[in-house]
Amino acid sequence: MGKLLCDSPVAEKFQTQSSPSVSWIDPPPAAVDAIEAVDLVDHNELVATTMTWDTVLGLEDQQRRNLQRLHAKGVLWTRPEDDDSSSQQRSVVFKLSHGGEVSADGNCLFTASQKAMMGTSAREIDARDLRRRTVARFLQDFGSAKMEEKEAINRAIGNMYAPDLRNGWGVHVVQEVKLLARKEDRASLDSAIDELVHLGMQRELAAESIYKERCITVEDGPSWAKYMSISGSPEDEYDIVTLQYTEEGLLSIDENRYGHAAAFGDDIAIECLATEFKREIYVVQAHGSDAMVDEDNCVFFLPHRPRCQICEPPFFLFMKGTGWCGAGADHYEPLIAHPSSFVSSEKVAMVL
């Protein structure tokens, strides 16, 4: 609902896809202190929350086999900057199982993270509070960053949410521009659009003109913070408006009239979460045959490190990868990490 499709021959051919991933600045080397005993999960709750990989929907055989191997053999995590491989206390093997489905309502990064951190200090925090803390952490770190670092962050945000529509078409078929409309301005925006329509302008072009003129473009740190605060609830200050373009021009406008759209978590948000909880976050992508990768290489671990000292073990999130541009899907699911003692790096499925 609230979506305008342009009168274009390609309008029916394309669907929304997630924005390209752009990582924030690499963190400084962490001064890692001793990490306390690993107890990631409440095992009484695992029976009710975890799923065997046989029962997880939407997986191809090659994905399922690799994920079963991760659970059976585990992945080896060692404290960063610790080269003493003989120190068993500093290495932990995690056996990864699926933590159950989460709602695809735009808040999945935060919902999945809350489930993945079961048994830790984040247990009582809900998804909305995780979103709030993520934005607060970003604003604090962005505010204290040097000018050149702020400029790099602003460029990354602009590339994701306000791309240069003259470039990038060799990689992307559809590009999106994210705008923020203040909820209290909806009536005046509609009135201005109607005025242009009465003057003979097509509805979608009139809407594009007014939204671009009067709404906030997500193109820098302050606007990203406003955008990432949006959870799709009536309490949000802004609604997300999405302009979709092909190389031929405007494709569609998602006006989000009822304010249900939430800001999807991105790499910047994941790094802020990692920093807030002083732990690494690994996004595990399992690709199917459409990604044209062989079975031995169809699982990827994408690390997001905190911009501070690491004080707790990592947690893990899951994405069912797609073949589109070699990227992942836009839905996060929780992984539950079952810790076990270190035996040998040769016997695990993967060394992180």
PDB file of N, CA and C in Angstrom, residues 26-62:
ATOM      1  N   ASP A  26      37.371   0.810   9.511  1.00  0.00           N
ATOM      2  CA  ASP A  26      37.921  -0.283  10.294  1.00  0.00           C
ATOM      3  C   ASP A  26      38.237   0.195  11.702  1.00  0.00           C
ATOM      4  N   PRO A  27      37.938  -0.623  12.719  1.00  0.00           N
ATOM      5  CA  PRO A  27      38.201  -0.203  14.096  1.00  0.00           C
ATOM      6  C   PRO A  27      39.691  -0.220  14.399  1.00  0.00           C
ATOM      7  N   PRO A  28      40.082   0.551  15.400  1.00  0.00           N
ATOM      8  CA  PRO A  28      41.474   0.491  15.845  1.00  0.00           C
ATOM      9  C   PRO A  28      41.742  -0.841  16.519  1.00  0.00           C
ATOM     10  N   PRO A  29      43.002  -1.269  16.580  1.00  0.00           N
ATOM     11  CA  PRO A  29      43.303  -2.542  17.238  1.00  0.00           C
ATOM     12  C   PRO A  29      42.761  -2.570  18.658  1.00  0.00           C
ATOM     13  N   ALA A  30      42.109  -3.667  19.007  1.00  0.00           N
ATOM     14  CA  ALA A  30      41.490  -3.769  20.334  1.00  0.00           C
ATOM     15  C   ALA A  30      42.517  -4.240  21.357  1.00  0.00           C
ATOM     16  N   ALA A  31      42.497  -3.574  22.499  1.00  0.00           N
ATOM     17  CA  ALA A  31      43.317  -4.028  23.620  1.00  0.00           C
ATOM     18  C   ALA A  31      42.482  -5.019  24.403  1.00  0.00           C
ATOM     19  N   VAL A  32      42.634  -6.298  24.076  1.00  0.00           N
ATOM     20  CA  VAL A  32      41.717  -7.316  24.575  1.00  0.00           C
ATOM     21  C   VAL A  32      42.160  -7.814  25.937  1.00  0.00           C
ATOM     22  N   ASP A  33      41.283  -7.648  26.925  1.00  0.00           N
ATOM     23  CA  ASP A  33      41.552  -8.202  28.247  1.00  0.00           C
ATOM     24  C   ASP A  33      41.025  -9.625  28.312  1.00  0.00           C
ATOM     25  N   ALA A  34      41.203 -10.246  29.453  1.00  0.00           N
ATOM     26  CA  ALA A  34      40.718 -11.609  29.628  1.00  0.00           C
ATOM     27  C   ALA A  34      39.201 -11.634  29.539  1.00  0.00           C
ATOM     28  N   ILE A  35      38.690 -12.576  28.762  1.00  0.00           N
ATOM     29  CA  ILE A  35      37.242 -12.736  28.607  1.00  0.00           C
ATOM     30  C   ILE A  35      36.782 -13.781  29.612  1.00  0.00           C
ATOM     31  N   GLU A  36      35.714 -13.456  30.306  1.00  0.00           N
ATOM     32  CA  GLU A  36      35.247 -14.350  31.355  1.00  0.00           C
ATOM     33  C   GLU A  36      34.690 -15.631  30.764  1.00  0.00           C
ATOM     34  N   ALA A  37      34.411 -16.581  31.603  1.00  0.00           N
ATOM     35  CA  ALA A  37      33.940 -17.883  31.167  1.00  0.00           C
ATOM     36  C   ALA A  37      32.746 -17.756  30.234  1.00  0.00           C
ATOM     37  N   VAL A  38      32.747 -18.573  29.187  1.00  0.00           N
ATOM     38  CA  VAL A  38      31.718 -18.483  28.154  1.00  0.00           C
ATOM     39  C   VAL A  38      30.456 -19.195  28.624  1.00  0.00           C
ATOM     40  N   ASP A  39      29.358 -18.455  28.656  1.00  0.00           N
ATOM     41  CA  ASP A  39      28.058 -19.050  28.952  1.00  0.00           C
ATOM     42  C   ASP A  39      27.033 -18.257  28.159  1.00  0.00           C
ATOM     43  N   LEU A  40      26.934 -18.562  26.872  1.00  0.00           N
ATOM     44  CA  LEU A  40      26.161 -17.719  25.970  1.00  0.00           C
ATOM     45  C   LEU A  40      24.666 -17.925  26.070  1.00  0.00           C
ATOM     46  N   VAL A  41      24.229 -19.084  26.490  1.00  0.00           N
ATOM     47  CA  VAL A  41      22.814 -19.389  26.358  1.00  0.00           C
ATOM     48  C   VAL A  41      22.261 -19.999  27.625  1.00  0.00           C
ATOM     49  N   ASP A  42      20.966 -19.810  27.790  1.00  0.00           N
ATOM     50  CA  ASP A  42      20.235 -20.515  28.831  1.00  0.00           C
ATOM     51  C   ASP A  42      19.769 -21.832  28.227  1.00  0.00           C
ATOM     52  N   HIS A  43      20.414 -22.938  28.613  1.00  0.00           N
ATOM     53  CA  HIS A  43      20.135 -24.206  27.954  1.00  0.00           C
ATOM     54  C   HIS A  43      18.724 -24.707  28.214  1.00  0.00           C
ATOM     55  N   ASN A  44      18.077 -24.223  29.245  1.00  0.00           N
ATOM     56  CA  ASN A  44      16.685 -24.604  29.470  1.00  0.00           C
ATOM     57  C   ASN A  44      15.773 -24.041  28.398  1.00  0.00           C
ATOM     58  N   GLU A  45      16.188 -22.922  27.793  1.00  0.00           N
ATOM     59  CA  GLU A  45      15.364 -22.309  26.757  1.00  0.00           C
ATOM     60  C   GLU A  45      15.718 -22.799  25.361  1.00  0.00           C
ATOM     61  N   LEU A  46      16.882 -23.430  25.200  1.00  0.00           N
ATOM     62  CA  LEU A  46      17.308 -23.833  23.877  1.00  0.00           C
ATOM     63  C   LEU A  46      16.373 -24.845  23.251  1.00  0.00           C
ATOM     64  N   VAL A  47      15.818 -25.734  24.056  1.00  0.00           N
ATOM     65  CA  VAL A  47      14.923 -26.752  23.525  1.00  0.00           C
ATOM     66  C   VAL A  47      13.747 -26.105  22.817  1.00  0.00           C
ATOM     67  N   ALA A  48      13.281 -24.966  23.376  1.00  0.00           N
ATOM     68  CA  ALA A  48      12.104 -24.306  22.812  1.00  0.00           C
ATOM     69  C   ALA A  48      12.449 -23.362  21.671  1.00  0.00           C
ATOM     70  N   THR A  49      13.694 -22.907  21.588  1.00  0.00           N
ATOM     71  CA  THR A  49      14.005 -21.846  20.635  1.00  0.00           C
ATOM     72  C   THR A  49      14.820 -22.287  19.436  1.00  0.00           C
ATOM     73  N   THR A  50      15.639 -23.325  19.564  1.00  0.00           N
ATOM     74  CA  THR A  50      16.480 -23.707  18.448  1.00  0.00           C
ATOM     75  C   THR A  50      15.771 -24.688  17.534  1.00  0.00           C
ATOM     76  N   MET A  51      16.224 -24.709  16.276  1.00  0.00           N
ATOM     77  CA  MET A  51      15.665 -25.610  15.278  1.00  0.00           C
ATOM     78  C   MET A  51      16.813 -26.377  14.642  1.00  0.00           C
ATOM     79  N   THR A  52      16.598 -27.633  14.309  1.00  0.00           N
ATOM     80  CA  THR A  52      17.599 -28.349  13.538  1.00  0.00           C
ATOM     81  C   THR A  52      17.573 -27.814  12.118  1.00  0.00           C
ATOM     82  N   TRP A  53      18.717 -27.907  11.449  1.00  0.00           N
ATOM     83  CA  TRP A  53      18.788 -27.373  10.089  1.00  0.00           C
ATOM     84  C   TRP A  53      17.886 -28.145   9.138  1.00  0.00           C
ATOM     85  N   ASP A  54      17.496 -29.364   9.504  1.00  0.00           N
ATOM     86  CA  ASP A  54      16.560 -30.128   8.668  1.00  0.00           C
ATOM     87  C   ASP A  54      15.191 -29.466   8.599  1.00  0.00           C
ATOM     88  N   THR A  55      14.825 -28.709   9.614  1.00  0.00           N
ATOM     89  CA  THR A  55      13.475 -28.140   9.675  1.00  0.00           C
ATOM     90  C   THR A  55      13.417 -26.681   9.227  1.00  0.00           C
ATOM     91  N   VAL A  56      14.559 -26.082   8.927  1.00  0.00           N
ATOM     92  CA  VAL A  56      14.577 -24.675   8.493  1.00  0.00           C
ATOM     93  C   VAL A  56      14.157 -24.595   7.039  1.00  0.00           C
ATOM     94  N   LEU A  57      13.173 -23.755   6.760  1.00  0.00           N
ATOM     95  CA  LEU A  57      12.632 -23.645   5.412  1.00  0.00           C
ATOM     96  C   LEU A  57      13.513 -22.784   4.521  1.00  0.00           C
ATOM     97  N   GLY A  58      13.385 -23.004   3.218  1.00  0.00           N
ATOM     98  CA  GLY A  58      14.013 -22.128   2.236  1.00  0.00           C
ATOM     99  C   GLY A  58      15.476 -22.395   1.976  1.00  0.00           C
ATOM    100  N   LEU A  59      15.982 -23.569   2.370  1.00  0.00           N
ATOM    101  CA  LEU A  59      17.384 -23.894   2.147  1.00  0.00           C
ATOM    102  C   LEU A  59      17.529 -24.926   1.045  1.00  0.00           C
ATOM    103  N   GLU A  60      18.545 -24.748   0.204  1.00  0.00           N
ATOM    104  CA  GLU A  60      18.903 -25.767  -0.761  1.00  0.00           C
ATOM    105  C   GLU A  60      19.773 -26.819  -0.088  1.00  0.00           C
ATOM    106  N   ASP A  61      19.939 -27.944  -0.766  1.00  0.00           N
ATOM    107  CA  ASP A  61      20.688 -29.056  -0.170  1.00  0.00           C
ATOM    108  C   ASP A  61      22.109 -28.658   0.184  1.00  0.00           C
ATOM    109  N   GLN A  62      22.783 -27.886  -0.692  1.00  0.00           N
ATOM    110  CA  GLN A  62      24.168 -27.541  -0.407  1.00  0.00           C
ATOM    111  C   GLN A  62      24.273 -26.602   0.787  1.00  0.00           C
TER     112      GLN A  62
END
